[in-house]
mmCIF file of C-alpha atoms in Angstrom:
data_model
loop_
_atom_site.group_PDB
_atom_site.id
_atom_site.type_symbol
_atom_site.label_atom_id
_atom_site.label_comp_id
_atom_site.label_asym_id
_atom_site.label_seq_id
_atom_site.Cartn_x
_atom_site.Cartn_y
_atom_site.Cartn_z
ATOM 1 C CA UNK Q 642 0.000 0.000 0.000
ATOM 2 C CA UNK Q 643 1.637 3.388 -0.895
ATOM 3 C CA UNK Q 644 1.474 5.800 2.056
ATOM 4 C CA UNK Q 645 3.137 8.813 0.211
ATOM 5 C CA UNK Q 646 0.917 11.898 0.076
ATOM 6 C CA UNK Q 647 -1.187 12.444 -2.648
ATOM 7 C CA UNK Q 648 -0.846 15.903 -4.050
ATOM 8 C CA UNK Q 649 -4.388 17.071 -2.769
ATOM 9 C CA UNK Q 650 -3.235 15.974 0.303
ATOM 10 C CA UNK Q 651 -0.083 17.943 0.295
ATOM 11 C CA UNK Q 652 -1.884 20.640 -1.229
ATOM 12 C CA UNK Q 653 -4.414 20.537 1.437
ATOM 13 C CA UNK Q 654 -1.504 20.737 4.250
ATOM 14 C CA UNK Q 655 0.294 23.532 2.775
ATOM 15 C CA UNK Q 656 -2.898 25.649 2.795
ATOM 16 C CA UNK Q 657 -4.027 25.084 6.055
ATOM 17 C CA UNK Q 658 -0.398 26.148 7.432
ATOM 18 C CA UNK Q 659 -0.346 29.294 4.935
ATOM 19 C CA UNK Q 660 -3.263 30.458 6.301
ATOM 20 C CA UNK Q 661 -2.635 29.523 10.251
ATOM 21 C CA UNK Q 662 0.947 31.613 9.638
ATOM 22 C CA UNK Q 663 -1.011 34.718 8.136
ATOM 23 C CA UNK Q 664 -3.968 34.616 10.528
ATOM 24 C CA UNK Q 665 -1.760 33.182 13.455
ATOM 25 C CA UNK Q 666 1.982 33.984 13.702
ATOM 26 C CA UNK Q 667 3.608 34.739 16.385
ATOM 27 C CA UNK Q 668 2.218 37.763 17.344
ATOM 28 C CA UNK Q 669 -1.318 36.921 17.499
ATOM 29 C CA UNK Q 670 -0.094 33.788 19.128
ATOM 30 C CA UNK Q 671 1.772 36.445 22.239
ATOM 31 C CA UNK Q 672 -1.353 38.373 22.179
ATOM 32 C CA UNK Q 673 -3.341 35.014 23.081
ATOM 33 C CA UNK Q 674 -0.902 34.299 25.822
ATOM 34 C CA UNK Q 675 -1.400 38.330 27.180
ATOM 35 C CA UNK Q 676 -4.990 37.906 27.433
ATOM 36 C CA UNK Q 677 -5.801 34.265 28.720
ATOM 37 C CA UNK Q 678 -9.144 32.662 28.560
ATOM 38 C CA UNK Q 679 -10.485 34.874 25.561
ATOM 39 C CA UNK Q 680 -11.205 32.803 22.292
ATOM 40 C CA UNK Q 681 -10.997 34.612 19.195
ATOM 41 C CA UNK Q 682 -14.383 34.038 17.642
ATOM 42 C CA UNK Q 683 -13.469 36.078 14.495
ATOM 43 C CA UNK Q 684 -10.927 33.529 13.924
ATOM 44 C CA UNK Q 685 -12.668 30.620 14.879
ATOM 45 C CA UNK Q 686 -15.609 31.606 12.616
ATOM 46 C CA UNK Q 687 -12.251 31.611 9.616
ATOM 47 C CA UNK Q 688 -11.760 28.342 10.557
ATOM 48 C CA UNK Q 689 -14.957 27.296 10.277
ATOM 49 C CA UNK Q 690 -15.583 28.784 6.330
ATOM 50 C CA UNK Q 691 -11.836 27.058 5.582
ATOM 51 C CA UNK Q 692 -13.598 24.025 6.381
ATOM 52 C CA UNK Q 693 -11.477 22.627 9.073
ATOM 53 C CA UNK Q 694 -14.736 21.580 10.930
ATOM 54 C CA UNK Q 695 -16.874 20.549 8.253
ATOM 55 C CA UNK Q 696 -14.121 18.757 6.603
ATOM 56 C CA UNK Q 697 -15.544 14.969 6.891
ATOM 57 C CA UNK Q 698 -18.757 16.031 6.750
ATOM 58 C CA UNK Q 699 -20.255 15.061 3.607
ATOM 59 C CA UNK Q 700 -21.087 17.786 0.395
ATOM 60 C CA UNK Q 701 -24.182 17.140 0.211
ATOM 61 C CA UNK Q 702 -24.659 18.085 4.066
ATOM 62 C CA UNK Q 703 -22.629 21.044 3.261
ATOM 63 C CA UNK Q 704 -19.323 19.509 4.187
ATOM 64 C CA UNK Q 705 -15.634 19.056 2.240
ATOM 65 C CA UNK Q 706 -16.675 15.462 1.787
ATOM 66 C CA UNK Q 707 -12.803 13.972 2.857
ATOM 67 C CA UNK Q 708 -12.200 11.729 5.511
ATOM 68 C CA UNK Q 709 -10.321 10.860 8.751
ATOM 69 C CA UNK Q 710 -6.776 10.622 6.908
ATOM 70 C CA UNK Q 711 -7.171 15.048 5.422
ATOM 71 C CA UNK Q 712 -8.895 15.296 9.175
ATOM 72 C CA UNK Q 713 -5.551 14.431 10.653
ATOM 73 C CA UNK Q 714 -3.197 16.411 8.287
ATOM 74 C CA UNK Q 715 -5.255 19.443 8.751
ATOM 75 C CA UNK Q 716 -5.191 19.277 12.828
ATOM 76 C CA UNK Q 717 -1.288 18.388 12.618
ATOM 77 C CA UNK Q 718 -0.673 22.188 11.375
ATOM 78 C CA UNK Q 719 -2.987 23.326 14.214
ATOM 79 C CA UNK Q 720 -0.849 21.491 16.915
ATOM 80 C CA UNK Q 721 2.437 23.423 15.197
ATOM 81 C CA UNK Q 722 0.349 26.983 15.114
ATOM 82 C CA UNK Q 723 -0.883 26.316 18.617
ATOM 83 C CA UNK Q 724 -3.992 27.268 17.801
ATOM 84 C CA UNK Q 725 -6.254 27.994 21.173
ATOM 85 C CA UNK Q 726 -9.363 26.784 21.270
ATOM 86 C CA UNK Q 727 -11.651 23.178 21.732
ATOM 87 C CA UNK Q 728 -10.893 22.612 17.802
ATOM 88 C CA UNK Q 729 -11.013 19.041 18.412
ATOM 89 C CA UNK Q 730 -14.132 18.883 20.279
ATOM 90 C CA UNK Q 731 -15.492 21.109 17.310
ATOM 91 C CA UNK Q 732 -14.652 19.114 14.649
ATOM 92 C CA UNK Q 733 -16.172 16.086 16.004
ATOM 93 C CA UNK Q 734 -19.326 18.199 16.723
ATOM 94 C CA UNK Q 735 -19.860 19.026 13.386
ATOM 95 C CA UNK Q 736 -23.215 17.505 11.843
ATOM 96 C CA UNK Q 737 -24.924 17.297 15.126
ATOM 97 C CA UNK Q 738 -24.111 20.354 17.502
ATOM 98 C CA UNK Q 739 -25.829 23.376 15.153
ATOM 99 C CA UNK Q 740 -23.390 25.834 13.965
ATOM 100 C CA UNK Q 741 -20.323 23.599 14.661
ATOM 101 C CA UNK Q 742 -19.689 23.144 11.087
ATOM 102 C CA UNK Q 743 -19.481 26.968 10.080
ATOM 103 C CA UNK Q 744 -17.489 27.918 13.389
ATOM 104 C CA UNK Q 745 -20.267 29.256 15.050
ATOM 105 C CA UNK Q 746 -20.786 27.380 17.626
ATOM 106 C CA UNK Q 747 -17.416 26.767 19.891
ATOM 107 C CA UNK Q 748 -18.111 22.893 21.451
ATOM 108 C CA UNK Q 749 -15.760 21.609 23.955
ATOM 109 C CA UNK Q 750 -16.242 18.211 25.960
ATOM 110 C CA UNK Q 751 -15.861 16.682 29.331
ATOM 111 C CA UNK Q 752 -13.053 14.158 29.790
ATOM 112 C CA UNK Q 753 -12.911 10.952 31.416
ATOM 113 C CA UNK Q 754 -10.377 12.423 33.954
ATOM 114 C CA UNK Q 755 -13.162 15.177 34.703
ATOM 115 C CA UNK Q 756 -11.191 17.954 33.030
ATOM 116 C CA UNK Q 757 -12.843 20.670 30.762
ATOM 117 C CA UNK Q 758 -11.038 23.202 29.047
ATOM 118 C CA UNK Q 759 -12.445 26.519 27.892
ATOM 119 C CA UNK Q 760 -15.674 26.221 29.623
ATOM 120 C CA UNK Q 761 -16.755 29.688 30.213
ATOM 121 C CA UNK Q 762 -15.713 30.274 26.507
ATOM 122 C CA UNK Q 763 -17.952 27.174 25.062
ATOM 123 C CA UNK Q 764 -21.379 27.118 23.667
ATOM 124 C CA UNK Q 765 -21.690 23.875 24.211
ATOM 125 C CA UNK Q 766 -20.654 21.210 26.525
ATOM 126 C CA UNK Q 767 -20.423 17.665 25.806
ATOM 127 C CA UNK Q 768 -20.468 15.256 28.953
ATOM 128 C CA UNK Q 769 -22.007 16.287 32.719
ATOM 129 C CA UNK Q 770 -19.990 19.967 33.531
ATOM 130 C CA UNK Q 771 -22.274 20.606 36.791
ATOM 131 C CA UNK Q 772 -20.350 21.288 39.721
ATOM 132 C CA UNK Q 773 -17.243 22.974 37.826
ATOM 133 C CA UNK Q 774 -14.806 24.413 39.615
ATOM 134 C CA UNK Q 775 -11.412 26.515 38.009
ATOM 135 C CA UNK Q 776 -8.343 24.874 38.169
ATOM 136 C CA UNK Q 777 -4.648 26.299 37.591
ATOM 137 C CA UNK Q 778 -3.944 25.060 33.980
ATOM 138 C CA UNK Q 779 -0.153 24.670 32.897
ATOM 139 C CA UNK Q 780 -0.522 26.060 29.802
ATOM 140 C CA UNK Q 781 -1.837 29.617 29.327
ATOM 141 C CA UNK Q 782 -3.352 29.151 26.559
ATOM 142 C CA UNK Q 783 -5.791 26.296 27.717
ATOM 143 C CA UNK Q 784 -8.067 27.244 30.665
ATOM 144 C CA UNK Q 785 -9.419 24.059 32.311
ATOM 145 C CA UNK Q 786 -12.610 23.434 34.699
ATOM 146 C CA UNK Q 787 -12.751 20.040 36.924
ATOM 147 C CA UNK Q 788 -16.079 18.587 37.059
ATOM 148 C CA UNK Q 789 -17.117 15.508 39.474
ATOM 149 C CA UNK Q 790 -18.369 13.836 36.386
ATOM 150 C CA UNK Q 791 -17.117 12.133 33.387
ATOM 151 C CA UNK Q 792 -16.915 11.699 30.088
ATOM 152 C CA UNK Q 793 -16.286 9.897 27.195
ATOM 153 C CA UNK Q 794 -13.083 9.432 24.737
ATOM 154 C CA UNK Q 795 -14.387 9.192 21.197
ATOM 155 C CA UNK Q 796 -11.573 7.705 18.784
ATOM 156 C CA UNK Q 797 -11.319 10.215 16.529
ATOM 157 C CA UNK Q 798 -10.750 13.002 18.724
ATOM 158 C CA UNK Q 799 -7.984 10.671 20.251
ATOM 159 C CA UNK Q 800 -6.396 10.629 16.885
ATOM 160 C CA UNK Q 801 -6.744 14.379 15.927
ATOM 161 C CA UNK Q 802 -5.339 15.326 19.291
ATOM 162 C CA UNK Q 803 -2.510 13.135 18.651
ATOM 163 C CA UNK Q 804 -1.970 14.802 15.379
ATOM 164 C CA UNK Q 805 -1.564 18.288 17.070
ATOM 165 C CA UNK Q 806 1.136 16.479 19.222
ATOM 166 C CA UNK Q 807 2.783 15.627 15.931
ATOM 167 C CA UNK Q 808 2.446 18.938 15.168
ATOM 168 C CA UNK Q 809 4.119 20.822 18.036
ATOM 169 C CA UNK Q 810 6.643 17.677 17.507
ATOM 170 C CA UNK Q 811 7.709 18.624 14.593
ATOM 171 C CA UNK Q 812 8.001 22.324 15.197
ATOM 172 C CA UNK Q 813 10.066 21.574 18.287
ATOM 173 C CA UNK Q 814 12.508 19.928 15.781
ATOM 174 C CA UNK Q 815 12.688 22.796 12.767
ATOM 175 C CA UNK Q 816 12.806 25.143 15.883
ATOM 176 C CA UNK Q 817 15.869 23.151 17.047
ATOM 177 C CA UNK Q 818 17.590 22.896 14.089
ATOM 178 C CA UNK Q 819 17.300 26.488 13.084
ATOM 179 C CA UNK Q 820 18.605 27.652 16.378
ATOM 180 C CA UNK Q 821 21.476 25.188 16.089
ATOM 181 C CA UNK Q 822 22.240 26.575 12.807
ATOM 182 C CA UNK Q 823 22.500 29.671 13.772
ATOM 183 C CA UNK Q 824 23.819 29.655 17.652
ATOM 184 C CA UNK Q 825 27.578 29.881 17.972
ATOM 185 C CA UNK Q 826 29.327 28.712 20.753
ATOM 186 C CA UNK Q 827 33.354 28.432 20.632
ATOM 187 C CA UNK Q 828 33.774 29.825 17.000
ATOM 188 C CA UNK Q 829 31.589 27.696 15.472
ATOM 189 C CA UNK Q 830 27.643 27.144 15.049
ATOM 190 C CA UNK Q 831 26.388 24.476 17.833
ATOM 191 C CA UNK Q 832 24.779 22.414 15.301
ATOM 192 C CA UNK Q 833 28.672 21.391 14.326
ATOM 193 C CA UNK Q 834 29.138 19.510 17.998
ATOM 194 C CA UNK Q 835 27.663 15.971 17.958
ATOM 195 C CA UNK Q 836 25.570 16.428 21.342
ATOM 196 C CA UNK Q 837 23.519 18.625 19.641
ATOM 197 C CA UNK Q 838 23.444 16.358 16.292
ATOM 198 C CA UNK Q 839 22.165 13.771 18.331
ATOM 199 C CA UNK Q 840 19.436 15.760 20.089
ATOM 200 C CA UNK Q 841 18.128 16.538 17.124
ATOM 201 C CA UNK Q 842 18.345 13.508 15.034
ATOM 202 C CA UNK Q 843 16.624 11.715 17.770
ATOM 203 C CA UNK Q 844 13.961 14.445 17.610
ATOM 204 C CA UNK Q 845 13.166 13.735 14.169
ATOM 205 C CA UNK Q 846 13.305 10.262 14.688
ATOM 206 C CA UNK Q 847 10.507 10.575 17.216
ATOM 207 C CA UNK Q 848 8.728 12.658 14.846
ATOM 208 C CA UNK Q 849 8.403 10.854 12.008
ATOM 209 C CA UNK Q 850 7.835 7.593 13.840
ATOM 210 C CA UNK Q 851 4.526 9.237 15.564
ATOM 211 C CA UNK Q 852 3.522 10.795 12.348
ATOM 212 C CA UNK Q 853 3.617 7.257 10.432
ATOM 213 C CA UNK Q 854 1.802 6.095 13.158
ATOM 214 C CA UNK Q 855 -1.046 8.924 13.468
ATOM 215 C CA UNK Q 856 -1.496 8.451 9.676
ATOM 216 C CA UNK Q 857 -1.934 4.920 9.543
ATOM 217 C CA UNK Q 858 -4.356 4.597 12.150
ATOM 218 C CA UNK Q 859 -6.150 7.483 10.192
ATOM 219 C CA UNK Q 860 -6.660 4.844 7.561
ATOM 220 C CA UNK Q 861 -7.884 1.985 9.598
ATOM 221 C CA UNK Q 862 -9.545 3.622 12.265
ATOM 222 C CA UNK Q 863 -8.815 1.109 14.428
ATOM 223 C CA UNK Q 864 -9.288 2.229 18.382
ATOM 224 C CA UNK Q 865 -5.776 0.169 19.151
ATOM 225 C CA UNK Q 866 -3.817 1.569 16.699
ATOM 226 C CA UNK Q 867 -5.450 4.974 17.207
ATOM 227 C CA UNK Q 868 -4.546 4.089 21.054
ATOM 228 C CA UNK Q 869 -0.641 3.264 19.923
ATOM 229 C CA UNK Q 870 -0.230 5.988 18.099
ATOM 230 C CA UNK Q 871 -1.546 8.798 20.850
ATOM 231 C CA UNK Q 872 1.197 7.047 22.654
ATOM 232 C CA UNK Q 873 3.824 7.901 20.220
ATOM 233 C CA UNK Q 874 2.391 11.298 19.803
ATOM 234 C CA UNK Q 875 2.669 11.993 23.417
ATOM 235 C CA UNK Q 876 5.875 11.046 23.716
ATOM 236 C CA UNK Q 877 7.228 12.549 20.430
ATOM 237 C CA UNK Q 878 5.870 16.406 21.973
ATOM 238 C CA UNK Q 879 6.803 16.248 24.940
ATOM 239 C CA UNK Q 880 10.284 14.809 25.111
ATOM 240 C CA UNK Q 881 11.081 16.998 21.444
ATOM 241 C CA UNK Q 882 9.752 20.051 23.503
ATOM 242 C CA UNK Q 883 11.997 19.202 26.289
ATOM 243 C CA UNK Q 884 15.163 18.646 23.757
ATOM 244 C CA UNK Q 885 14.418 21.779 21.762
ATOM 245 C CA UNK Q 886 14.459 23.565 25.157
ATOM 246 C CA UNK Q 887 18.017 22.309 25.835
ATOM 247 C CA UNK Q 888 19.439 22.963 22.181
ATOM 248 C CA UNK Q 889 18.116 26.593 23.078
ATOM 249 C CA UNK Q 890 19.999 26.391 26.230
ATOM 250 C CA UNK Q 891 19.298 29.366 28.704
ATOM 251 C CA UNK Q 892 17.359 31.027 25.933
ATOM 252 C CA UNK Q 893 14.791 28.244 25.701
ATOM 253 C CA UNK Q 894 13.938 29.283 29.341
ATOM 254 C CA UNK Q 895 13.242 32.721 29.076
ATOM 255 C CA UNK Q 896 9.641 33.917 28.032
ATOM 256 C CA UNK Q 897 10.876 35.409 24.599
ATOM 257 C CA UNK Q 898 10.800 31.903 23.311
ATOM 258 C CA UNK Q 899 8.041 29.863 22.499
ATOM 259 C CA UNK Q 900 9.030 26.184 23.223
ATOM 260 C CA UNK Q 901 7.864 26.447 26.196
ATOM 261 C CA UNK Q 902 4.327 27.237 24.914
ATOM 262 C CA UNK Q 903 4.672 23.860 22.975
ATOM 263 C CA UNK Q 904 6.073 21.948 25.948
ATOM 264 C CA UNK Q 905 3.679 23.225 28.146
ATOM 265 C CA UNK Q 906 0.431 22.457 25.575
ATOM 266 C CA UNK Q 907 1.896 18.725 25.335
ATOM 267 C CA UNK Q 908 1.550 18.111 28.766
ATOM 268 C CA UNK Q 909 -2.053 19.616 28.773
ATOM 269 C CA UNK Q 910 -2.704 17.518 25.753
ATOM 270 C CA UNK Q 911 -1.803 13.887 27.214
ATOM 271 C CA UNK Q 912 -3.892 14.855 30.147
ATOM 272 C CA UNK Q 913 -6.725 15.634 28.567
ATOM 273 C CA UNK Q 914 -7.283 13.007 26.029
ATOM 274 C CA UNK Q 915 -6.376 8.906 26.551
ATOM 275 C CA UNK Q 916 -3.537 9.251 29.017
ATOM 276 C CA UNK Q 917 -0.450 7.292 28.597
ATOM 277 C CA UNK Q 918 -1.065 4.921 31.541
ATOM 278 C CA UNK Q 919 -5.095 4.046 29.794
ATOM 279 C CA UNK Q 920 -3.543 4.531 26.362
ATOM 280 C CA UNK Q 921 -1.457 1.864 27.305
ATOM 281 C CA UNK Q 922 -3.716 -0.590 28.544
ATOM 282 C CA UNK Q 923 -5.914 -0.375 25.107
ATOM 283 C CA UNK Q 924 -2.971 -1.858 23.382
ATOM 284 C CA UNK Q 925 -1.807 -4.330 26.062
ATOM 285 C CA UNK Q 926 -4.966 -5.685 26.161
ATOM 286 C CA UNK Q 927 -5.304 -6.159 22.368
ATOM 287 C CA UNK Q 928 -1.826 -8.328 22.307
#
């Protein structure tokens, strides 16, 4: 079976990211981070007449008509934007919450670990939110609510949320590699001294091994694979955060750079949806 991209598909991909760096670059992502909790609607309402909601949705219900596979390549380049907002929620929404579809209705769900984020932004809630009470989230762009009830995972926001981890993966590593290329250290660039080469190598490593695996569970669906490759996912974002923050060295730290944004949204992201420890008991129990 040939993997490889069709040219739709790679068209599709380089569109969505042209128009997440025109609409959201860097400094609409800092103004996000200045004023916490506030969605942009104006925005979200773009993303809705792009399509990125309505995307599996069929045309003749006013939808793209593509399927799970264009779903995942499209929320990849929102995970490397860092896009705020319950996009995945959204997405799966679409066709039965009115208004999803077009981005004008903002749908965010209750997780099986009780968590909620942007509540008090949301127009609708899926799952039992009674009783919710703020909690201190890690990442300043995603506010989160605790709720004594809980929820469901559905698989396919599992996998989309896994493809935003692929996504802040693989900015991690470009990030990484640019600095390297640029940073010099002893009269030369640090990307010449092998540490670093290995950091980064094993970044991309970890990135392209999630990716292949978030793209062929998009074509079988299958919960366990979908489960195995969240896994992966997790793991690619966080630990490719953590390594981009230490080929950035001091700088990483500081709040001028934004791998920490990305670090920070990875944790929030394999907390919200199929932790590692349940992830991993999917695909244990399925040997």
């Amino acid at each position: 079976m040939d993997f490889r991209l069709s040219e739709d598909q790679r068209a599709l991909r380089r569109g969505v990211r042209e128009l997440l760096a025109g609409r959201f670059g860097r400094e609409a992502l800092r103004a996000a981070v200045d004023d916490p909790g506030r969605l942009d609607r104006q925005l979200w309402k773009e993303l809705g007449e792009t399509g990125v909601f309505a995307l599996r949705l069929p045309e003749e219900e006013g939808g793209v008509g593509l399927g799970l596979p264009e779903a995942a390549l499209v929320f990849e380049e929102v995970g490397r934007a860092l896009v705020p907002g319950p996009l995945v929620a959204t997405h799966v929404a679409a066709g039965y919450v009115e208004g999803a579809a077009e981005g004008r209705t903002v749908v965010t769900e209750v997780s099986p670990e009780g968590l909620v984020p942007w509540l008090d932004a949301a127009d609708v809630v899926l799952g039992p939110a009674g009783g919710a009470v703020s909690v201190r989230s890690v990442d300043p762009l995603t506010p989160l609510h605790r709720v004594p009830g809980t929820g469901g995972h559905v698989p396919e926001a599992v996998l989309l949320t896994a493809a935003e981890q692929v996504g802040s993966a693989a900015w991690c590593t470009d990030a990484a590699v640019a600095y390297a290329r640029q940073r010099e250290q002893f009269g030369q660039v640090i990307g010449g001294f092998q540490a670093v080469k290995h950091l980064c190598a094993g970044m991309l490593v970890r990135t392209e091994l999630a990716r292949a695996a978030v793209h062929a569970a998009a074509v079988t669906a299958d919960p366990v694979e979908i489960a195995g490759a969240k896994l992966l996912a997790d793991e690619a974002a966080v630990a490719n955060a953590r390594d981009c923050l230490q080929v950035h060295g001091g700088m990483g730290f500081t709040w001028e750079a934004d791998v920490h944004l990305h670090l920070k949204r990875a944790w929030v992201r394999a907390a919200l949806v199929l932790p590692g420890d349940r992830a991993a008991e999917e695909v244990a129990a399925a040997l």
